[in-house]
Structure formats: structure tokens, C-alpha cells
XYZ file of C-alpha atoms in Angstrom:
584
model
C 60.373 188.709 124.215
C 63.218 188.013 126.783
C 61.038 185.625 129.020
C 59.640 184.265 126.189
C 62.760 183.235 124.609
C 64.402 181.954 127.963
C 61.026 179.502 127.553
C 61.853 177.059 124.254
C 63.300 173.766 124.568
C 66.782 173.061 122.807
C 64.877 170.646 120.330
C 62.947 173.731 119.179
C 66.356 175.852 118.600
C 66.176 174.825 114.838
C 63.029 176.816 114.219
C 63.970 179.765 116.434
C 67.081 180.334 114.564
C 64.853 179.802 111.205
C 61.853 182.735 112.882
C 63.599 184.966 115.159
C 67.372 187.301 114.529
C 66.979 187.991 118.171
C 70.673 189.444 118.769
C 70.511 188.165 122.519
C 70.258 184.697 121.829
C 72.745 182.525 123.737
C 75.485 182.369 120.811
C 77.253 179.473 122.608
C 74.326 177.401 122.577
C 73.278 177.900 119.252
C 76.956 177.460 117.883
C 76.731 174.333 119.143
C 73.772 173.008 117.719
C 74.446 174.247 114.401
C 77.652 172.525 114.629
C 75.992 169.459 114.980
C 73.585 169.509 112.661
C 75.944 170.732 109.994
C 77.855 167.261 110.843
C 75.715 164.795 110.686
C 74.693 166.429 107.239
C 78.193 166.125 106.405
C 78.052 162.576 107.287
C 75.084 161.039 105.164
C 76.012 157.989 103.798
C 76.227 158.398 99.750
C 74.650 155.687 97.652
C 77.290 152.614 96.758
C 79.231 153.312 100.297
C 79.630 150.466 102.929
C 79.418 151.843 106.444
C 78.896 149.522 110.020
C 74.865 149.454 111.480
C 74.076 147.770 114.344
C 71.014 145.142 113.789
C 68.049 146.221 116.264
C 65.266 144.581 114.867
C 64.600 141.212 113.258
C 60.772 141.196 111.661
C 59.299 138.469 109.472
C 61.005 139.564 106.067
C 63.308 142.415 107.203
C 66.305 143.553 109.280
C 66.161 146.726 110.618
C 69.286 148.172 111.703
C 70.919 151.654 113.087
C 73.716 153.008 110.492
C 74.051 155.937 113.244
C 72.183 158.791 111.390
C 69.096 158.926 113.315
C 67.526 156.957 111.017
C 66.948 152.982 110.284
C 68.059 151.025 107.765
C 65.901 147.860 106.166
C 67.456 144.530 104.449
C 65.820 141.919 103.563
C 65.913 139.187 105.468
C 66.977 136.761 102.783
C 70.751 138.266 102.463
C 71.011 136.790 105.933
C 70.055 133.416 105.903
C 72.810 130.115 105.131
C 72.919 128.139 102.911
C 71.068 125.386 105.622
C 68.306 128.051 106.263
C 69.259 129.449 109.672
C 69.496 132.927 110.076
C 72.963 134.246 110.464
C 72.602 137.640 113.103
C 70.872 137.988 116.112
C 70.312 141.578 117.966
C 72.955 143.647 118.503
C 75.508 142.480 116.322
C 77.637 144.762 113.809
C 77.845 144.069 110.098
C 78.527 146.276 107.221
C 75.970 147.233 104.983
C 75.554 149.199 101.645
C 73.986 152.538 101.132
C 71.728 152.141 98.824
C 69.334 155.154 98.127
C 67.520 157.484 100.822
C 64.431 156.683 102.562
C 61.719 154.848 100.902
C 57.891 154.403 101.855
C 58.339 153.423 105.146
C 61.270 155.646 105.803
C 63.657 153.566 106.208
C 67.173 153.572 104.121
C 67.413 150.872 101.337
C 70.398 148.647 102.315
C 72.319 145.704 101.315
C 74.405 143.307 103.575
C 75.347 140.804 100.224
C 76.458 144.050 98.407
C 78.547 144.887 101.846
C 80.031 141.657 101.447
C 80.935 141.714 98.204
C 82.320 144.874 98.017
C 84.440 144.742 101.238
C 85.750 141.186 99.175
C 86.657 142.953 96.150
C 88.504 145.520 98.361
C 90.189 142.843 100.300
C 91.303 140.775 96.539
C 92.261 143.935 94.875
C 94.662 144.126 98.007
C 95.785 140.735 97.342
C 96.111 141.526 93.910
C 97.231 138.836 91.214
C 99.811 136.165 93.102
C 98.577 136.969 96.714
C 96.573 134.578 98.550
C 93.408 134.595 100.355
C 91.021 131.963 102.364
C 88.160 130.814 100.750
C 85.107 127.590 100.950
C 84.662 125.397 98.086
C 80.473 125.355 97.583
C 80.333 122.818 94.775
C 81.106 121.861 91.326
C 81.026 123.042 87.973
C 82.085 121.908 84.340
C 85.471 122.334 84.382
C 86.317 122.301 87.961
C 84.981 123.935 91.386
C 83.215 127.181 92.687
C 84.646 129.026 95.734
C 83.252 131.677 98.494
C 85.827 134.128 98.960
C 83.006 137.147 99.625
C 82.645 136.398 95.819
C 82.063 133.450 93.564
C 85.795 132.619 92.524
C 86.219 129.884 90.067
C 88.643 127.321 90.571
C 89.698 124.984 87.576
C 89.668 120.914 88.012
C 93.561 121.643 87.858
C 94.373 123.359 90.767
C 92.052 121.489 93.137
C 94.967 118.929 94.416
C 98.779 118.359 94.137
C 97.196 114.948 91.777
C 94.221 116.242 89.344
C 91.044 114.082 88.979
C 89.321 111.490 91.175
C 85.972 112.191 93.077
C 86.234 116.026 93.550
C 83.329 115.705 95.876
C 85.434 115.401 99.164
C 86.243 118.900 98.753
C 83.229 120.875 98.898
C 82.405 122.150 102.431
C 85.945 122.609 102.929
C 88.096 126.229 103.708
C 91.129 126.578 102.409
C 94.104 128.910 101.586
C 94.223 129.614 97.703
C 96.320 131.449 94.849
C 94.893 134.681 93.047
C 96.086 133.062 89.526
C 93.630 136.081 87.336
C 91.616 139.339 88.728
C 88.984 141.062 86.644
C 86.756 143.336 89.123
C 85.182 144.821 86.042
C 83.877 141.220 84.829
C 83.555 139.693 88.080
C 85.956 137.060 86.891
C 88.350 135.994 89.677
C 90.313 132.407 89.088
C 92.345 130.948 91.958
C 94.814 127.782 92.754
C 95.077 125.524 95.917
C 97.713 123.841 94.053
C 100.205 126.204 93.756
C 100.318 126.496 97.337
C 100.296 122.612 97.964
C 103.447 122.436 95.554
C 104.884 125.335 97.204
C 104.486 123.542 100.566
C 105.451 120.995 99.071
C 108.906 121.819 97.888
C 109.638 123.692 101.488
C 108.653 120.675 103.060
C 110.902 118.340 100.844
C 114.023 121.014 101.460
C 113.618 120.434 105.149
C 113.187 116.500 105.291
C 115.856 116.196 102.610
C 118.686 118.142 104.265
C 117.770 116.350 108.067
C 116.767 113.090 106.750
C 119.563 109.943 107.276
C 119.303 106.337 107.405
C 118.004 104.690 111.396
C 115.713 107.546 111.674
C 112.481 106.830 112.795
C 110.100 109.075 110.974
C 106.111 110.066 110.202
C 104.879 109.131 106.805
C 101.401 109.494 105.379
C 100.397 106.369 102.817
C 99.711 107.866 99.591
C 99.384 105.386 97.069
C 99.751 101.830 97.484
C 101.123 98.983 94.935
C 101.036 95.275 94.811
C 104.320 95.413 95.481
C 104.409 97.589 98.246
C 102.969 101.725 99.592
C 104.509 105.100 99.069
C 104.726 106.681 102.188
C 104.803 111.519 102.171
C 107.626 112.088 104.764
C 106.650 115.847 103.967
C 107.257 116.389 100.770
C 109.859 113.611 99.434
C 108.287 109.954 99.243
C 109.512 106.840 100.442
C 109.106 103.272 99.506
C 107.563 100.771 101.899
C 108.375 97.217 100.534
C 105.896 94.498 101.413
C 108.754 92.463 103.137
C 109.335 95.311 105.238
C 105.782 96.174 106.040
C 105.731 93.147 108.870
C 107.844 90.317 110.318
C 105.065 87.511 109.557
C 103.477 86.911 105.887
C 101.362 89.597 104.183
C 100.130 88.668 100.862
C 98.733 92.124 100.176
C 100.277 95.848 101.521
C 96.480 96.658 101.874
C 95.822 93.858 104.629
C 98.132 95.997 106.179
C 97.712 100.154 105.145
C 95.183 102.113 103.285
C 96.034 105.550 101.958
C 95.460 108.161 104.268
C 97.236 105.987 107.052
C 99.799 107.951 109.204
C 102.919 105.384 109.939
C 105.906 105.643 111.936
C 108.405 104.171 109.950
C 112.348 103.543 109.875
C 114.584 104.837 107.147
C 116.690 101.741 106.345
C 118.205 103.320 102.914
C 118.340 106.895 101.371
C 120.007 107.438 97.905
C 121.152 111.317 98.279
C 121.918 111.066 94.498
C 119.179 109.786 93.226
C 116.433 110.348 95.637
C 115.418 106.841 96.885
C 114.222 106.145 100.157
C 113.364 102.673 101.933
C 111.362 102.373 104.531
C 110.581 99.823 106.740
C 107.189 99.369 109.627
C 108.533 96.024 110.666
C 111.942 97.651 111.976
C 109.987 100.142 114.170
C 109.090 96.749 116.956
C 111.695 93.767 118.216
C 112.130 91.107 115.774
C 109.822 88.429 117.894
C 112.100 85.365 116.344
C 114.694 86.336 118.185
C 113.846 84.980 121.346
C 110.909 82.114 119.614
C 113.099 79.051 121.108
C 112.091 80.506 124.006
C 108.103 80.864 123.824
C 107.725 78.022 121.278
C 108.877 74.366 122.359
C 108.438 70.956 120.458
C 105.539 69.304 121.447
C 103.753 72.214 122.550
C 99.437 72.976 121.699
C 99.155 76.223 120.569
C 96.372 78.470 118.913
C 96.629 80.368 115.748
C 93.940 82.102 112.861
C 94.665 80.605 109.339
C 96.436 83.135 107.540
C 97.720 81.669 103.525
C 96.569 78.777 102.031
C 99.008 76.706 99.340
C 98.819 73.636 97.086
C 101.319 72.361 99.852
C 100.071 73.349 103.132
C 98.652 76.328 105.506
C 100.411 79.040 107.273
C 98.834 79.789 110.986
C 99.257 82.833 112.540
C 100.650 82.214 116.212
C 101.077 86.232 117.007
C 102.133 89.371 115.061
C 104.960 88.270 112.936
C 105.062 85.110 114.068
C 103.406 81.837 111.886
C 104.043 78.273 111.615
C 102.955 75.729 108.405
C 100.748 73.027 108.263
C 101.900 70.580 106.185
C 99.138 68.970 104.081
C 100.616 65.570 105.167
C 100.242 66.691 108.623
C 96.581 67.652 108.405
C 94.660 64.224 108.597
C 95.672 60.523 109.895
C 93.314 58.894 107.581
C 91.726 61.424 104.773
C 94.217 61.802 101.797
C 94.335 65.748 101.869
C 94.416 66.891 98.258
C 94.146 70.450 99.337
C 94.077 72.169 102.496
C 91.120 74.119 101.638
C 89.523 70.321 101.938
C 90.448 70.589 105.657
C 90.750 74.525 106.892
C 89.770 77.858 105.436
C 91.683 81.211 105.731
C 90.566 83.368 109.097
C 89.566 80.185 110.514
C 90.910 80.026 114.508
C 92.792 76.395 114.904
C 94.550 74.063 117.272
C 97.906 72.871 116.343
C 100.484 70.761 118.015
C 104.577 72.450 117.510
C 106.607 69.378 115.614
C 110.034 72.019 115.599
C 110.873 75.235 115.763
C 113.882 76.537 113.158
C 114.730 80.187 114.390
C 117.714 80.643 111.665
C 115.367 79.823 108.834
C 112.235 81.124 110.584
C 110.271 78.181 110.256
C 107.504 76.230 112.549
C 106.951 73.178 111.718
C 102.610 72.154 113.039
C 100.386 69.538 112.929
C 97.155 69.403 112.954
C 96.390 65.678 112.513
C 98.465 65.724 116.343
C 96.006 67.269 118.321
C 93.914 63.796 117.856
C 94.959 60.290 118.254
C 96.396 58.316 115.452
C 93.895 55.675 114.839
C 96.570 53.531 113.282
C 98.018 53.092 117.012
C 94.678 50.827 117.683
C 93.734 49.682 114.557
C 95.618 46.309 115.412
C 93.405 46.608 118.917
C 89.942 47.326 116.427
C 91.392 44.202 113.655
C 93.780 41.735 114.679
C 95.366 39.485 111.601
C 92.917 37.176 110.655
C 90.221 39.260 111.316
C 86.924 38.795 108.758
C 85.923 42.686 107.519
C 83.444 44.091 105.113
C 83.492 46.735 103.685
C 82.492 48.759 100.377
C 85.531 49.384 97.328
C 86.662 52.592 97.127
C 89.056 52.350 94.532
C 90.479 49.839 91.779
C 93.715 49.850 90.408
C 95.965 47.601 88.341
C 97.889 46.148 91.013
C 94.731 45.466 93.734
C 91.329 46.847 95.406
C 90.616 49.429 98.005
C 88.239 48.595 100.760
C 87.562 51.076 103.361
C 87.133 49.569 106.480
C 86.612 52.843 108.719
C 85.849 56.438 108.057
C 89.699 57.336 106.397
C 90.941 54.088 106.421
C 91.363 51.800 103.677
C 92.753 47.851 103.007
C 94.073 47.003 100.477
C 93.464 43.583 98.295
C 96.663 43.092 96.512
C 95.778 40.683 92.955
C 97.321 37.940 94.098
C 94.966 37.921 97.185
C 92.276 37.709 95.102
C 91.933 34.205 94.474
C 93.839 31.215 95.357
C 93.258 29.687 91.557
C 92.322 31.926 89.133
C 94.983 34.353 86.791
C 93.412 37.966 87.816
C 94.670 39.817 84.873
C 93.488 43.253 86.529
C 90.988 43.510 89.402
C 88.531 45.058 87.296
C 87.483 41.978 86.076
C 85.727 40.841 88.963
C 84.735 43.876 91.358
C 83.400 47.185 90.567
C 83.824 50.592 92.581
C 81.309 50.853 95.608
C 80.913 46.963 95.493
C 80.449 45.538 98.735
C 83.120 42.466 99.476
C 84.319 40.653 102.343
C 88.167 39.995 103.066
C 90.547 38.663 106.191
C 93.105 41.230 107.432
C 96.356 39.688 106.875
C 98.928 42.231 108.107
C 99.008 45.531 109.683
C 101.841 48.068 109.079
C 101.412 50.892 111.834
C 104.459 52.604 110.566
C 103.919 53.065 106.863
C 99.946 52.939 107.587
C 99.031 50.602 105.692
C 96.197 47.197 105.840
C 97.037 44.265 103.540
C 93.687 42.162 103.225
C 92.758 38.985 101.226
C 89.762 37.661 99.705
C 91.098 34.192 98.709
C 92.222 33.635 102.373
C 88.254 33.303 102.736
C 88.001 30.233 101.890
C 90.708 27.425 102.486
C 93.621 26.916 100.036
C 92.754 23.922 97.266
C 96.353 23.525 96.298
C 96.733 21.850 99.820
C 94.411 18.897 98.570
C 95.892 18.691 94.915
C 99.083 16.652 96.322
C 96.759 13.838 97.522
C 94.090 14.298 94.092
C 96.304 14.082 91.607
C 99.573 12.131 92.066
C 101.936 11.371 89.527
C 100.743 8.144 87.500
C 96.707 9.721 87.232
C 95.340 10.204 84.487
C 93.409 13.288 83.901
C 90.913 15.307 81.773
C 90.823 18.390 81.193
C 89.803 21.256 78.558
C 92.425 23.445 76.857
C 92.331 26.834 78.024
C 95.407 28.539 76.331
C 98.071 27.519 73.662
C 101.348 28.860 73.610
C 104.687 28.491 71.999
C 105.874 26.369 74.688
C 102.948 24.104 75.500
C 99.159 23.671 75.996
C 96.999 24.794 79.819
C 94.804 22.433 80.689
C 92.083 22.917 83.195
C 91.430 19.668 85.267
C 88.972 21.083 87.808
C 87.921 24.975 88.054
C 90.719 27.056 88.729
C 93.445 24.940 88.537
C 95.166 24.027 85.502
C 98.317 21.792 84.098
C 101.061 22.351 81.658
C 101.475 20.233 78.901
C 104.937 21.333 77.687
C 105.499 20.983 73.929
C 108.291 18.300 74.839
C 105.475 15.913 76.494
C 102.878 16.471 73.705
C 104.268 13.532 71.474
C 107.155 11.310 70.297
C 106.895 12.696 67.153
C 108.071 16.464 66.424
C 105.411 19.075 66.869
C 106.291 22.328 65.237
C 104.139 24.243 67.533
C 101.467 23.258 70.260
C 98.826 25.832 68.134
C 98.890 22.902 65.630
C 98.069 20.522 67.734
C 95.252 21.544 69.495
C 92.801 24.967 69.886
C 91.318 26.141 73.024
C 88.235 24.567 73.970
C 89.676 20.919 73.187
C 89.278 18.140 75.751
C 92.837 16.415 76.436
C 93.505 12.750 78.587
C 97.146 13.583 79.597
C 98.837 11.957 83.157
C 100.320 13.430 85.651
C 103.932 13.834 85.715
C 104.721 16.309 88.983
C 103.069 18.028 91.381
C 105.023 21.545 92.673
C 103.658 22.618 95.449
C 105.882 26.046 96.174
C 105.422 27.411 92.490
C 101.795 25.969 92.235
C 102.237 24.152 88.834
C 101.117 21.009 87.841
C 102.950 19.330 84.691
C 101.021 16.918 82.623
C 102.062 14.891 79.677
C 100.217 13.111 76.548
C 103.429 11.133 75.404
C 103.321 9.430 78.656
C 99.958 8.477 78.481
C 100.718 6.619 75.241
C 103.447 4.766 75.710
C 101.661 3.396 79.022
C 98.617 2.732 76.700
C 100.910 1.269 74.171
C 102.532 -1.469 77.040
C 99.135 -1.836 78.529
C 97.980 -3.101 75.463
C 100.805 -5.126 74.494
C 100.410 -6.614 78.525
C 96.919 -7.223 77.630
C 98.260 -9.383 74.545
C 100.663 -11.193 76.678
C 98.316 -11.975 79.420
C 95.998 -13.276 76.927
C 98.886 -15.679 76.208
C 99.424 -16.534 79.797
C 102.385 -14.368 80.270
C 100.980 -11.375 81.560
C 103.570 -9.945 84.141
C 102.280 -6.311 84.546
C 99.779 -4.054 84.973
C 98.659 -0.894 83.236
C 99.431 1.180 86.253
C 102.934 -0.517 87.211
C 103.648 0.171 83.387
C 103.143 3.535 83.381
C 105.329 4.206 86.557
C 107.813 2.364 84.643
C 107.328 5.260 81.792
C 107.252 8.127 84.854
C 110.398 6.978 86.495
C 112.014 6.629 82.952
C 111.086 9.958 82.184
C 112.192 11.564 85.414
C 115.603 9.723 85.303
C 115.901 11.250 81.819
């Protein structure tokens, strides 16, 4: 029995102490064993305990891992895959796992890594306890506000999400912050939490510090958090600050967003602060050199220069000639010939343009530009192009009361004052012989470079027939003519077309006429004679009085010669009458 006993193997000392009371048996060696064994029976994992296994073995739907109790563990491979489908553990890593029950089919333990999770969670909230804070992912949204991974599905309202509730939530999820434990129920599985209470509490630390430092020079970093029309608010950690548009940049800014967006981190200059009340200014522009402080130097009269169209106005447009520095275009200065209405007619806003410097103002920050400048003034050669006396043609571009518009080049018009039109007839308005677009021809008569401007006649087309009236009608003619106007002071006569003669109401007859109207109607034919000729006015006075008192001695000359004592004729009689009524 003594050799035979010296032969089994120390696996087989189980059985030997369950078969044989042998009294010799090594009592060292078999304390030993038994000391194990009663261990690791001590140390079975009980079902709903979380111990650490080691993963050995990843198969196609299982984990298989060693919880130290010669024995394997299975999970299902599920509890370890993301929520993007890749599996989370490789071999050899340590995670904690839940016990379960005992061995099933396949001997293996039954186990549970999301059950691990969640109860190692619970453990690690119940720590926390109401008020304490943990970290946590926001996975999505629900009604009323967000769900969050803390080793649990935590619920957080729509509330506590930001220091500002509402707007697109969505930004959020896939994100790991710190939250508030606001209410713990372990029993219910209810846990609700707040990021907001730490944000405020951050917040108010934050606002403590900058308030107590903060004075007015300092140069400081703001984030834009909201911006106006009339300016952004600017988080100097935890106290806001107001960012004016005038102070957002040294040129012109129509809008603060051309400038910032929220989100924007500025370094910015505190130019007020308002202890008492809690007002802060802040200015962007302050933070670089004023650049019109030296512009005398980089900007001289006369100068080309490049620029982007920033503004538009009714009365010009404002080119951008560097940061913070621009210069206007007047809309007088944007054309030598076109009549700009608008400047939109000539440029457009972001459009890159060539200008020529007419004065720089530093004190009033002004630059004066042209545009028309950077070309040559066609008035300087439009004597060269039509000298005085020139014949033109060209097509009416506009009519007005006082004369026509004919453009003679592209932004360049003459004009055809009414008493250019015609050398005889009484234009009453221009609109009674030309319509707009009509094509006419006219003589240049005088060019004024200065005031830009092209006087033109049409009657100078043809010669002047008051030069030949002098030598047609001299005083003593008779004439003929049809009435074309009565008035209260005598009747027109037209003797040839376009020129006419006044009877005056004194030279109608020797008898009193109450008024010319009575005497005759327009339309009549009248013999009257020709009493003057005035050349400068252009006026030609005739008379019916005379004509009958030279009839009158004619007659009675006619009797006498009949009589043999004719002495004069019918014309020396009536110069007798014409110098009688000019000495008179």
C-alpha cells in the first residue's frame, strides 16, 4: 500500500482523500490542496455580482472569457458592438461582467457585459448621489428634451440642454459632457440630469473673475454671441460686452455680420465699463493703428488708385482703398457725358475699379474720387471734332419748353434753343414742329468747354430773310397781306411767309376805332403801306390811314391833272403823308 500510494499524481489527491484514511498520507500536501479547493469554492461568483474576466475568445455570436474560476464565461456578442457596428474588445482585454446563473449546455457561465455596465453606473450615480455630477454622451432626442449615456439612459429635459433653451438641439448629440444629478430613482430607473446648472455655475465664477480684473484699455478675448443690427454682444467669460458697429472697423460697415458671425473669437479693447450698472463697450477697430492718421502720406491729389465698390447711395459710391480706408465717388464725377441718375447705372457693389484722388481731407476723413478722370474729357476736343459753324445731324433726344436736344455723340448733346429755330416764324414751344427721335440737321454755333455745353441752330441753315426785307419793302410800298392775329393794340399782317407787319390801332383809320377786333377778323386780306422798317427788333410797321390819305391826294392829283394842273404824283404824295407822319 506504501509504494502504491507514493505512485498517484497530485491531480488524483481529491479521490484518494475521498477512498483511502491511510494515516501515512503526506498531511502537508494534502492540507494544501484542500485549502485550495475549499477557496476557490469560497470564491464562486453568486448570481447578480459583477466581477473582472479576461476576453479569450471572440466566435461568430459569442465572447468567451476567463472570470478566473477554471471555468469560461459566454456573452453574446451583441452587448459588445457600437452603436456604428464595430466590435468594441479584442483578445485579452479586461471588462467586468455579470454573474448570471451557473453553467448552461455548453458549460459555460451565463454572463452579461451591458448588465456589468449598468450596474457598475448605478454604483458610480448612487455615489454621486442627487447634486453631484458625472460625465455623460448625449445619443439623441426625445419629446421633451434629450437622452444621455451615463452607463444608463439618463434623461435630460429641453431646459437644461444650454445656458439659452431652444434652437436646433441637434448640434448636441454625439457630444460628452459634464452634467448635474437634478433626480435619482434606482428603483424606477429614472435618473434626470442638467448641463445647465453647471454652465450657469461656470458662468457666474467666470463673471466674478472678469468683473473684479476687468478696466477700461484692456485688450481682451470675447466670443460673439448674438449679433444686432446695431451692433454684436461679445462673452468676455461670463459678463457681456457691447460691440457697436462704429467700433467694429475704421472704414464703413453697413452690417456687424459683414464683419462677425456668432461663434467668432475677437480680441477686443474695453473702451468703457459701467461698474454700477454693468455696461461694457468694446471696440475691434481700437485693437490696429488708426490708418488716417498718416493717409496725407499714402494718398496724394492726382493720384490712380484701385479700390472694390463697397456702398452704393442716391448720391454717389464709396470705394474701398484698404481696410478702413474708402474714398466717394461722386455721381457727378462718374461720367463726362452720360447724365448719371444713379450710380448703380454706372458701378455695382464688389465691383474692383480705377479711380483718380481729386483731395484727401484727413480731419473729416474724406476722399474725394473720380471716376470720369481716369478717361479723357471729350469736351477738351469737341471744338477739335465741331468747330462753330459746323453742319451736324443728329437724332432729338429730348424736347422741352425752352428748346431741342440733339445728340451729336454717344453722351453728348446740342442744344436748339427756340429762338434758333427759325429765323421767321413765332415757335410757341418746340413741340410744334419736331418730335422725340426725329432726325434734324443744325450748325454748331458756340461751344462752352467749361459749363459743357453745345448751342446749335436750325434757322442758321438757311440764310437770314430779314437781311433782304430792307431793300423789299421800303417805306412808301404798298403791301398785301392776310391778317393773322388781332389784338387790343393792332392787327399782324403776313406779307410773305414768315414775316409779318403791325398795323397799330393808331394807323388803322382817321376815324376812332374802339378796338382792332372790330375792324377786321383773322383770315382778312389788308392793302396797308409801309411806314418803317426795324431791323435790330425785326418789326415791320404798316399803316391803312396812310394808304388813304395818299389814295385820297392821288385822286384829287388825278382831278387836277385832268385840268392841266397836275403837279404830283401818287408816290411823291404819299411820301409827303410818310414824312408828315414821322415828323408827327
Amino acid at each position: 500500500m506504501g509504494d502504491e500510494k507514493r505512485t498517484f499524481k497530485k491531480k488524483d489527491m481529491p479521490i484518494r482523500r475521498l477512498h483511502d484514511n491511510d494515516e501515512e498520507l503526506d498531511q502537508a500536501e494534502m492540507g494544501g490542496e484542500f485549502a485550495d479547493l475549499f477557496q476557490d469554492s469560497l470564491r464562486q461568483p453568486q448570481s447578480g455580482e459583477v466581477v473582472k474576466a479576461v476576453v479569450v475568445q471572440i466566435e461568430q455570436d459569442v465572447v468567451l472569457v476567463d472570470v478566473g474560476y477554471k471555468s469560461e464565461g459566454a456573452i453574446r456578442i451583441a452587448e459588445f458592438i457600437d452603436e456604428n457596428g464595430d466590435l468594441t474588445v479584442k483578445v485579452g482585454d479586461e471588462v467586468n461582467v455579470y454573474f448570471e446563473r451557473g453553467e448552461n449546455i455548453r458549460g459555460h457561465m451565463v454572463l452579461s457585459k451591458k448588465k456589468a455596465d449598468s450596474q457598475v453606473a448605478w454604483e458610480a450615480i448612487a455615489a454621486a448621489g442627487e447634486g453631484g455630477t458625472i460625465e455623460g454622451k448625449i445619443t439623441g432626442k426625445v419629446k421633451g428634451g434629450m437622452t444621455v449615456d451615463v452607463g444608463v439612459e439618463a434623461f435630460l429635459p429641453a431646459s437644461q440642454v444650454d445656458l439659452r433653451p431652444g434652437g436646433n438641439m441637434d448640434r448636441f448629440v454625439g457630444q460628452t459632457y459634464q452634467f448635474r444629478i437634478l433626480k435619482l430613482n434606482r428603483k424606477r430607473g429614472n435618473l434626470v440630469l442638467s448641463r445647465r446648472v453647471l454652465l450657469e455655475e461656470d458662468r457666474d465664477k467666470a463673471r466674478t473673475e472678469t468683473l473684479a480684473t476687468l478696466k477700461e484699455g484692456d485688450i481682451v478675448n470675447g466670443v460673439v454671441k448674438n449679433i444686432a443690427e446695431y451692433g454684436a454682444f461679445v462673452d468676455l467669460g461670463g459678463v457681456d460686452g457691447l460691440l457697436h458697429v462704429t467700433d467694429m472697423s475704421w472704414g464703413r460697415l453697413g452690417h456687424p455680420s459683414e464683419m462677425v458671425k456668432v461663434g467668432d473669437t475677437l480680441k477686443v479693447m474695453v473702451l468703457k465699463y459701467d461698474r454700477e450698472k454693468g455696461k461694457i463697450s468694446l471696440g475691434l477697430k481700437q485693437t490696429v493703428p488708426d490708418p488716417w492718421l498718416n493717409v496725407a502720406d499714402r494718398y496724394q491729389e492726382g493720384e490712380r488708385v484701385s479700390g472694390k465698390v463697397v456702398s452704393l447711395t442716391d448720391y454717389g459710391a464709396f470705394i474701398s482703398l484698404e481696410d478702413g480706408i474708402e474714398g466717394l465717388v461722386h455721381v457727378s464725377e462718374m461720367s463726362w457725358t452720360r447724365r448719371v441718375r444713379h450710380p448703380s447705372e454706372i458701378l455695382k457693389v464688389g465691383e474692383d475699379v480705377e479711380a483718380v484722388i481729386l483731395g484727401v481731407d484727413p480731419g473729416n476723413r474724406r476722399i474725394s474720387l473720380g471716376l470720369k478722370q481716369t478717361e479723357v474729357n471729350p469736351w477738351t476736343v469737341i471744338g477739335e471734332r465741331y468747330p462753330v459753324g459746323t453742319k451736324i445731324e443728329g437724332q432729338i433726344k429730348n424736347i422741352t419748353d425752352f428748346g431741342v436736344f440733339i445728340g451729336i455723340e454717344d453722351g453728348i448733346d446740342g442744344l436748339v434753343h427756340v429762338s434758333d429755330i427759325s429765323w421767321t416764324r413765332r415757335v410757341k414751344h418746340p413741340g410744334e414742329l419736331f418730335g422725340k427721335a426725329q432726325t434734324v440737321q443744325a450748325v454748331v454755333l458756340n461751344i462752352d468747354v467749361e459749363n459743357e455745353r453745345l448751342s446749335l441752330g436750325i434757322k442758321q441753315l438757311v440764310p437770314d430773310p430779314w437781311e433782304e426785307i430792307p431793300r423789299k419793302y421800303k417805306p412808301g410800298s404798298k403791301v398785301r397781306g392776310k391778317v393773322t392775329s388781332v389784338t387790343d393794340f393792332g392787327i399782324f399782317v403776313e406779307i410773305e411767309e414768315g414775316i409779318e407787319g403791325l398795323i397799330h390801332v393808331s394807323e388803322i383809320s382817321y376815324e376812332k376805332v374802339a378796338s382792332p377786333k372790330d375792324f377786321a377778323n383773322v383770315g382778312d386780306e389788308l392793302d396797308a403801306v409801309v411806314l418803317n422798317v426795324d431791323m435790330v427788333e425785326k418789326k415791320i410797321a404798316l399803316s391803312i390811314k396812310a394808304l388813304q390819305t395818299a389814295m385820297e391826294k392821288a385822286e384829287i392829283a388825278s382831278y387836277m391833272g385832268s385840268q392841266g394842273e397836275a403837279t404830283s404824283s401818287f408816290g411823291d404824295l404819299l411820301k409827303e403823308k410818310l414824312k408828315k407822319s414821322t415828323e408827327e
